[in-house]
Tab-separated table of C-alpha atoms in Angstrom:
chain	number	residue	atom	x	y	z
A	211	MET	CA	71.521	-225.859	142.510
A	212	THR	CA	70.263	-228.600	144.817
A	213	GLU	CA	69.654	-232.156	144.039
A	214	ASN	CA	66.611	-234.353	145.795
A	215	THR	CA	68.597	-237.241	148.310
A	216	PRO	CA	67.646	-240.545	147.244
A	217	SER	CA	65.544	-241.265	150.392
A	218	THR	CA	63.344	-238.017	149.429
A	219	ILE	CA	63.033	-239.381	145.614
A	220	THR	CA	62.253	-242.752	147.000
A	221	ALA	CA	59.335	-241.650	149.470
A	222	ALA	CA	58.163	-239.216	146.773
A	223	ASP	CA	58.014	-242.740	144.829
A	224	ALA	CA	56.180	-244.171	147.530
A	225	ARG	CA	53.289	-241.592	147.289
A	226	VAL	CA	52.821	-241.452	143.911
A	227	ARG	CA	52.860	-245.420	143.732
A	228	THR	CA	49.944	-245.297	146.547
A	229	THR	CA	48.537	-242.869	145.261
A	230	VAL	CA	48.437	-244.907	141.522
A	231	THR	CA	47.836	-248.054	143.322
A	232	ARG	CA	44.442	-247.327	145.178
A	233	LYS	CA	43.055	-245.154	142.576
A	234	LEU	CA	43.260	-248.333	140.598
A	235	VAL	CA	41.660	-250.568	143.083
A	236	ARG	CA	38.346	-248.173	143.288
A	237	ASN	CA	38.130	-247.189	139.558
A	238	PRO	CA	35.170	-249.060	138.818
A	239	LEU	CA	36.142	-249.317	134.733
A	240	LEU	CA	39.497	-251.266	135.811
A	241	TRP	CA	37.188	-253.946	137.282
A	242	GLY	CA	34.406	-253.619	135.219
A	243	ALA	CA	36.748	-254.369	132.544
A	244	VAL	CA	38.690	-257.963	134.611
A	245	LEU	CA	35.066	-259.041	134.945
A	246	LEU	CA	33.748	-258.655	131.504
A	247	LEU	CA	37.175	-260.281	130.033
A	248	ALA	CA	36.500	-263.030	132.471
A	249	ALA	CA	33.213	-263.544	131.626
A	250	ILE	CA	34.121	-263.486	127.911
A	251	GLY	CA	36.819	-266.244	128.317
A	252	PHE	CA	33.780	-268.571	130.297
A	253	THR	CA	31.767	-268.085	127.429
A	254	LEU	CA	34.310	-268.650	124.736
A	255	ALA	CA	35.608	-271.922	126.745
A	256	GLY	CA	31.604	-272.918	125.947
A	257	ASP	CA	30.617	-272.087	129.614
A	258	ASP	CA	28.328	-269.833	128.913
A	259	LEU	CA	25.097	-270.709	130.508
A	260	SER	CA	25.950	-271.555	134.173
A	261	PHE	CA	25.486	-269.179	137.054
A	262	PHE	CA	29.023	-268.088	137.791
A	263	PRO	CA	29.878	-266.674	133.833
A	264	PHE	CA	26.235	-264.741	134.363
A	265	LEU	CA	27.261	-263.009	137.054
A	266	LEU	CA	30.204	-261.871	135.978
A	267	MET	CA	28.517	-260.131	133.005
A	268	LEU	CA	26.053	-258.268	135.867
A	269	VAL	CA	28.554	-257.437	137.971
A	270	GLY	CA	30.659	-256.012	135.715
A	271	GLY	CA	28.229	-254.390	133.355
A	272	TRP	CA	27.346	-252.366	136.661
A	273	CYS	CA	30.536	-251.463	137.370
A	274	PHE	CA	30.848	-249.731	133.852
A	275	GLY	CA	26.996	-248.037	134.792
A	276	PHE	CA	28.167	-247.012	138.158
A	277	ALA	CA	31.699	-245.397	137.053
A	278	PHE	CA	29.689	-243.138	134.225
A	279	VAL	CA	27.017	-241.788	136.480
A	280	ASN	CA	29.805	-240.801	138.922
A	281	VAL	CA	31.760	-239.039	135.734
A	282	THR	CA	28.265	-236.861	134.963
A	283	PHE	CA	27.840	-236.225	139.009
A	284	ASP	CA	31.641	-234.513	139.221
A	285	MET	CA	31.130	-232.721	135.235
A	286	VAL	CA	32.197	-229.087	135.771
A	287	PRO	CA	29.658	-227.136	135.146
A	288	ALA	CA	26.911	-229.185	136.702
A	289	ARG	CA	24.512	-228.652	133.479
A	290	ASN	CA	26.827	-230.312	131.633
A	291	GLY	CA	26.277	-233.708	133.676
A	292	VAL	CA	22.688	-233.342	133.398
A	293	ILE	CA	22.553	-232.803	129.528
A	294	PHE	CA	25.130	-235.301	129.191
A	295	HIS	CA	23.726	-238.211	131.025
A	296	VAL	CA	20.489	-237.647	129.569
A	297	ILE	CA	21.664	-238.118	126.221
A	298	VAL	CA	23.376	-241.386	127.041
A	299	ALA	CA	20.556	-242.412	128.881
A	300	VAL	CA	18.377	-242.469	125.911
A	301	VAL	CA	20.612	-243.292	123.102
A	302	LEU	CA	21.348	-246.060	125.117
A	303	GLY	CA	17.884	-247.093	125.978
A	304	ALA	CA	17.184	-246.559	122.219
A	305	LEU	CA	19.975	-248.941	121.569
A	306	ALA	CA	18.953	-251.843	124.067
A	307	VAL	CA	15.587	-252.084	122.457
A	308	SER	CA	16.872	-252.371	118.738
A	309	VAL	CA	19.261	-254.862	120.048
A	310	ILE	CA	16.612	-257.062	121.582
A	311	GLU	CA	14.361	-256.567	118.094
A	312	PHE	CA	16.976	-257.143	115.707
A	313	GLY	CA	19.922	-258.007	117.263
A	314	GLU	CA	19.443	-262.081	116.664
A	315	ASP	CA	19.412	-261.646	112.849
A	316	LEU	CA	22.101	-259.515	112.945
A	317	LEU	CA	24.355	-261.611	114.642
A	318	ASP	CA	23.614	-264.827	112.729
A	319	LEU	CA	25.622	-262.970	109.798
A	320	PHE	CA	29.079	-263.224	112.035
A	321	PRO	CA	31.096	-266.226	113.341
A	322	ASP	CA	30.271	-267.623	116.531
A	323	THR	CA	33.308	-266.557	118.401
A	324	VAL	CA	31.936	-262.726	117.365
A	325	ARG	CA	28.254	-263.693	118.585
A	326	ALA	CA	29.594	-264.890	121.898
A	327	VAL	CA	31.229	-262.097	122.857
A	328	ALA	CA	28.228	-260.133	121.518
A	329	VAL	CA	25.658	-262.167	124.134
A	330	VAL	CA	28.414	-261.064	127.269
A	331	LEU	CA	28.695	-257.289	125.915
A	332	GLN	CA	24.347	-257.235	125.427
A	333	MET	CA	23.895	-258.635	128.882
A	334	ALA	CA	26.457	-256.608	130.783
A	335	ALA	CA	24.628	-253.710	129.431
A	336	ILE	CA	21.108	-254.710	131.270
A	337	PRO	CA	22.456	-253.815	134.545
A	338	ALA	CA	24.932	-250.670	133.001
A	339	VAL	CA	21.497	-248.807	131.390
A	340	GLY	CA	19.467	-249.695	134.528
A	341	TRP	CA	21.925	-247.916	136.373
A	342	ILE	CA	22.250	-245.256	134.652
A	343	TRP	CA	18.785	-244.627	134.162
A	344	LEU	CA	18.670	-245.049	138.049
A	345	GLY	CA	21.216	-242.115	138.320
A	346	LEU	CA	18.621	-240.420	135.760
A	347	LEU	CA	15.661	-241.080	138.225
A	348	SER	CA	17.949	-239.621	141.250
A	349	ARG	CA	18.200	-236.788	138.879
A	350	VAL	CA	14.535	-236.445	137.979
A	351	THR	CA	13.786	-236.311	141.812
A	352	ALA	CA	15.920	-233.574	142.538
A	353	LEU	CA	14.303	-231.446	139.540
A	354	PHE	CA	10.857	-231.999	140.834
A	355	THR	CA	12.400	-230.822	144.707
A	356	ARG	CA	13.627	-227.598	143.310
A	357	ARG	CA	10.595	-226.944	141.833
A	358	ASP	CA	8.501	-227.836	144.618
A	359	GLY	CA	10.858	-225.219	146.047
A	360	LYS	CA	9.150	-222.210	144.624
A	361	LYS	CA	6.315	-222.817	146.488
A	362	ARG	CA	8.485	-223.607	150.004
A	363	PRO	CA	11.743	-222.445	151.524
A	364	LEU	CA	14.389	-225.022	149.498
A	365	PRO	CA	16.523	-227.583	152.282
A	366	VAL	CA	19.547	-225.924	153.116
A	367	PRO	CA	22.536	-227.817	154.118
A	368	PRO	CA	23.581	-227.623	157.998
A	369	ASP	CA	25.518	-224.745	158.881
A	370	TRP	CA	28.909	-224.498	160.877
A	371	GLU	CA	28.101	-222.852	164.640
A	372	ARG	CA	30.302	-221.424	167.064
A	373	GLU	CA	30.957	-224.609	169.551
A	374	GLU	CA	29.376	-223.743	173.730
A	375	GLY	CA	32.499	-224.625	176.097
A	376	GLY	CA	34.671	-225.298	173.175
A	377	ASP	CA	37.380	-224.228	170.933
A	378	GLY	CA	36.001	-224.230	168.082
A	379	SER	CA	33.310	-224.410	165.131
A	380	ILE	CA	30.307	-227.374	165.232
A	381	VAL	CA	28.021	-228.949	163.034
A	382	ARG	CA	25.419	-231.126	163.252
A	383	PHE	CA	23.530	-233.504	160.614
A	384	PRO	CA	22.831	-236.589	160.580
A	385	ALA	CA	24.428	-239.565	158.649
A	386	ILE	CA	25.083	-243.326	158.532
A	387	GLU	CA	28.145	-244.920	159.600
A	388	LEU	CA	29.091	-246.911	156.818
A	389	ARG	CA	32.459	-247.013	154.925
A	390	MET	CA	31.797	-246.453	150.870
A	391	ARG	CA	33.916	-250.057	149.925
A	392	THR	CA	30.630	-251.505	151.591
A	393	LEU	CA	28.743	-249.678	149.613
A	394	PRO	CA	29.649	-251.171	146.465
A	395	GLN	CA	30.128	-254.887	148.110
A	396	ALA	CA	26.099	-255.152	149.365
A	397	ILE	CA	24.938	-254.115	146.041
A	398	VAL	CA	27.476	-256.895	144.381
A	399	ALA	CA	25.922	-259.099	147.436
A	400	ILE	CA	22.369	-258.311	146.546
A	401	VAL	CA	23.210	-258.935	143.013
A	402	VAL	CA	24.746	-262.424	143.731
A	403	VAL	CA	21.234	-263.457	145.905
A	404	PHE	CA	18.568	-261.760	143.336
A	405	GLY	CA	20.624	-262.517	140.871
A	406	HIS	CA	20.545	-266.458	141.685
A	407	LEU	CA	16.543	-265.910	142.680
A	408	GLY	CA	16.402	-264.482	139.096
A	409	VAL	CA	17.812	-267.304	137.200
A	410	VAL	CA	15.974	-269.912	139.219
A	411	ALA	CA	12.730	-267.862	138.331
A	412	LEU	CA	14.091	-268.015	134.529
A	413	ILE	CA	14.266	-271.765	134.421
A	414	ALA	CA	11.122	-271.964	136.504
A	415	LEU	CA	8.715	-269.706	134.095
A	416	ASP	CA	10.707	-271.209	131.043
A	417	ASP	CA	7.650	-271.389	128.595
A	418	ILE	CA	6.775	-267.871	129.558
A	419	ALA	CA	10.596	-266.730	129.219
A	420	MET	CA	11.077	-268.410	125.800
A	421	ARG	CA	7.972	-266.718	124.486
A	422	MET	CA	9.465	-262.867	125.824
A	423	GLY	CA	13.240	-263.882	124.929
A	424	PRO	CA	15.861	-264.319	127.399
A	425	ARG	CA	17.298	-260.573	127.453
A	426	ILE	CA	13.387	-258.860	127.806
A	427	ALA	CA	12.741	-261.573	130.808
A	428	VAL	CA	16.249	-260.381	132.116
A	429	ILE	CA	15.377	-256.723	131.639
A	430	LEU	CA	11.569	-257.275	132.964
A	431	LEU	CA	13.018	-259.120	136.255
A	432	GLY	CA	15.216	-256.533	137.014
A	433	ILE	CA	12.727	-253.841	137.346
A	434	VAL	CA	10.284	-256.097	139.104
A	435	ILE	CA	13.182	-257.981	141.658
A	436	GLY	CA	16.131	-255.721	141.238
A	437	LEU	CA	14.556	-252.425	141.816
A	438	PRO	CA	12.386	-252.778	144.673
A	439	VAL	CA	15.190	-254.432	146.242
A	440	TYR	CA	17.460	-250.915	145.648
A	441	LEU	CA	14.803	-249.284	147.163
A	442	ALA	CA	14.740	-251.560	149.999
A	443	PHE	CA	18.102	-251.805	151.073
A	444	THR	CA	18.382	-247.706	151.202
A	445	ALA	CA	15.750	-247.728	153.211
A	446	ILE	CA	17.119	-250.780	155.350
A	447	LEU	CA	20.537	-247.712	155.610
A	448	ARG	CA	18.412	-245.137	156.080
A	449	ARG	CA	16.865	-246.442	159.414
A	450	ARG	CA	20.709	-246.737	160.978
A	451	THR	CA	21.070	-242.523	160.625
A	452	GLU	CA	22.304	-241.546	164.044
A	453	ALA	CA	23.204	-238.026	165.114
A	454	CYS	CA	26.198	-236.709	164.691
A	455	THR	CA	28.422	-233.496	165.156
A	456	VAL	CA	32.197	-232.355	163.837
A	457	ALA	CA	33.556	-229.946	165.594
A	458	PHE	CA	36.980	-228.960	164.788
A	459	GLY	CA	39.049	-226.343	167.797
A	460	ASN	CA	42.136	-225.608	167.771
A	461	GLU	CA	44.555	-228.618	168.465
A	462	GLU	CA	41.565	-231.403	167.800
A	463	LEU	CA	38.980	-233.436	165.824
A	464	ARG	CA	35.870	-234.233	167.953
A	465	VAL	CA	33.708	-236.651	165.877
A	466	ARG	CA	30.555	-237.263	167.737
A	467	VAL	CA	28.152	-240.571	166.491
A	468	GLY	CA	24.971	-241.147	168.356
A	469	ALA	CA	26.435	-240.958	172.239
A	470	THR	CA	29.749	-241.696	171.690
A	471	LEU	CA	33.049	-238.814	171.426
A	472	HIS	CA	35.743	-240.153	169.075
A	473	THR	CA	39.178	-237.449	169.832
A	474	THR	CA	41.821	-236.774	167.174
A	475	PRO	CA	44.323	-234.540	167.503
A	476	PHE	CA	45.576	-233.028	164.334
A	477	ARG	CA	49.236	-233.860	164.941
A	478	ASP	CA	47.511	-237.760	165.171
A	479	LEU	CA	45.762	-237.733	162.260
A	480	GLU	CA	46.356	-239.420	158.825
A	481	TYR	CA	43.799	-239.390	157.026
A	482	LEU	CA	40.346	-236.666	156.389
A	483	ARG	CA	38.370	-236.749	153.365
A	484	TRP	CA	35.310	-233.762	153.447
A	485	ARG	CA	33.047	-234.431	150.593
A	486	THR	CA	29.926	-232.063	150.503
A	487	ARG	CA	27.739	-232.747	147.901
A	488	SER	CA	26.103	-235.932	146.489
A	489	GLU	CA	24.617	-239.232	147.746
A	490	TYR	CA	27.962	-239.880	148.471
A	491	ALA	CA	28.447	-236.736	151.403
A	492	ARG	CA	30.542	-237.885	153.850
A	493	ILE	CA	33.551	-237.560	156.246
A	494	GLU	CA	36.006	-240.202	156.752
A	495	VAL	CA	38.872	-239.890	159.533
A	496	ARG	CA	41.396	-242.040	160.178
A	497	GLY	CA	44.452	-241.651	163.260
A	498	ALA	CA	45.470	-242.012	166.732
A	499	GLY	CA	42.525	-245.593	167.000
A	500	THR	CA	40.337	-243.528	164.952
A	501	ASP	CA	38.439	-244.893	162.031
A	502	LEU	CA	35.313	-243.323	160.821
A	503	SER	CA	32.950	-243.154	157.786
A	504	LEU	CA	29.565	-241.143	158.294
A	505	VAL	CA	27.830	-240.817	155.187
A	506	ALA	CA	24.989	-237.726	154.983
A	507	GLY	CA	24.167	-238.511	151.815
A	508	LEU	CA	22.573	-241.372	152.376
A	509	ALA	CA	20.365	-240.603	155.581
A	510	LYS	CA	17.351	-239.037	156.169
A	511	PRO	CA	18.016	-235.197	157.182
A	512	PRO	CA	15.429	-232.973	158.923
A	513	ARG	CA	12.795	-231.024	157.863
A	514	GLY	CA	14.448	-227.756	156.316
A	515	LEU	CA	18.099	-228.784	155.633
A	516	SER	CA	19.430	-231.199	153.251
A	517	ALA	CA	21.079	-234.246	152.980
A	518	GLU	CA	24.710	-232.267	152.540
A	519	LEU	CA	27.751	-230.771	154.529
A	520	PRO	CA	28.515	-227.548	154.476
A	521	ALA	CA	32.343	-226.790	153.321
A	522	LEU	CA	35.068	-226.338	155.652
A	523	PRO	CA	35.785	-223.358	157.709
A	524	LYS	CA	38.963	-221.699	156.235
A	525	ARG	CA	40.206	-221.917	159.644
A	526	VAL	CA	40.394	-225.410	159.215
A	527	TYR	CA	42.842	-225.571	156.382
A	528	ARG	CA	44.771	-223.826	157.731
A	529	ARG	CA	45.127	-225.573	161.435
A	530	LEU	CA	45.793	-229.124	159.201
A	531	GLU	CA	48.043	-227.471	157.148
A	532	LEU	CA	50.183	-226.817	159.864
A	533	ALA	CA	49.780	-230.119	161.400
A	534	GLY	CA	51.627	-231.350	158.553
A	535	LEU	CA	48.922	-232.593	156.274
A	536	GLU	CA	48.801	-232.340	153.093
A	537	LEU	CA	45.719	-230.764	150.970
A	538	GLU	CA	44.378	-232.380	147.790
A	539	LYS	CA	40.966	-230.581	146.009
A	540	SER	CA	38.866	-232.203	143.132
A	541	ARG	CA	37.641	-230.045	139.944
A	542	ARG	CA	34.535	-228.686	141.650
A	543	ASP	CA	36.260	-228.435	145.730
A	544	GLU	CA	33.254	-230.592	146.652
A	545	VAL	CA	35.320	-233.544	148.001
A	546	VAL	CA	38.672	-231.930	150.561
A	547	THR	CA	41.036	-234.763	150.910
A	548	PHE	CA	44.185	-234.116	153.826
A	549	ARG	CA	46.727	-236.832	153.327
A	550	ARG	CA	49.994	-237.287	156.073
C-alpha cells in the first residue's frame, strides 16, 4: 500500500486551508455576524446613538440579506428558491410591521441588556429585509419579462461561433469590467455616505421623526434615499459596458475588452471562473500578467440577447485539464472554476 509523502500531504493541506480561508473571507454571513456582534458590544457599552454603531447595524444586516438572496438563487430546482424567497420575504415583512407596532410594549418586560440587543437586531433587520424584498422585486420583474416573451421571442444567451481565422470558438457579449469584491465594497460605501446623510436628515427632521417613530423613519429613508441610489448606482455601472469577446483556442485563451486583447496560454493560466447566469454571470481570468473580471450579468444586453454567458464547450474542459488545471463545479453547474 502506497503512503502519501510529507510534501504531498503538505501541498494538499495547503490547498484545503487556502480554500477554507477564501470561503470564510468571502462569506457574508460571517461578516454580518462579526459586524452585529461589534454593534451589540458598542450598544451594551452605552454607545448606541453615534454613527459608527448605527453603520455596523446597517451593514451587518445587509450582509445577512445579501447572503439569503444568494442562497435562494442557488437552490435546485429554481422554483424552490422562488417559493422559499417569497415565504421568507412575506414572513419577515409581517414580522417587521408587528415589531414596529407592538415591539416597544413587549420589550418593556425585559431588562436593559435584552432591550439593547433587540434594538440592534431590529435596526439590522431593516436593510436585511429591504435587500430580500429588492431581490424578490427582481424575480417579479423577470416573471413579467417571461410573460411578455409569449408575445415576442424570449431573449437568448449569446452563442459560441467558429472563430474566423482562429483555432477555436468565440463568444461575443457586452460586459462591465468589475471585480466582484468591488461590488459589495461600493454598496458599503454607499451605505456609509447616504446612511450618514440619513442620520443628518433624521436629526434635522427630529419632530417629524419622533411623531412617526424612529424605525418607520429609517424605513422611509431607505425607500426615499436608498432605493433610488441603488438604481442610480446600477445605471452608472451599465454606462461602463463594453463589447467583449472570449475565444478558446487550442493552446490559449484570448479575451478582448473593447480594443484591448489579452492572451493567456493555457499552461500559464492560474485561475478561470465562468458563471453563466444571474446578475453575477461573469468570467474571471488570472495568469501570465492577465487579471480580468468581466461581469455580463449587470451589463445591458443588445436586443434579443439575455445578460448571460453560454455554457463552456466540452473541448475547453479537456484542454484545460490537460494543461494541469483542476475543475470545480457548483451544484447547478452554473459556476465552473478551474484552478492550478
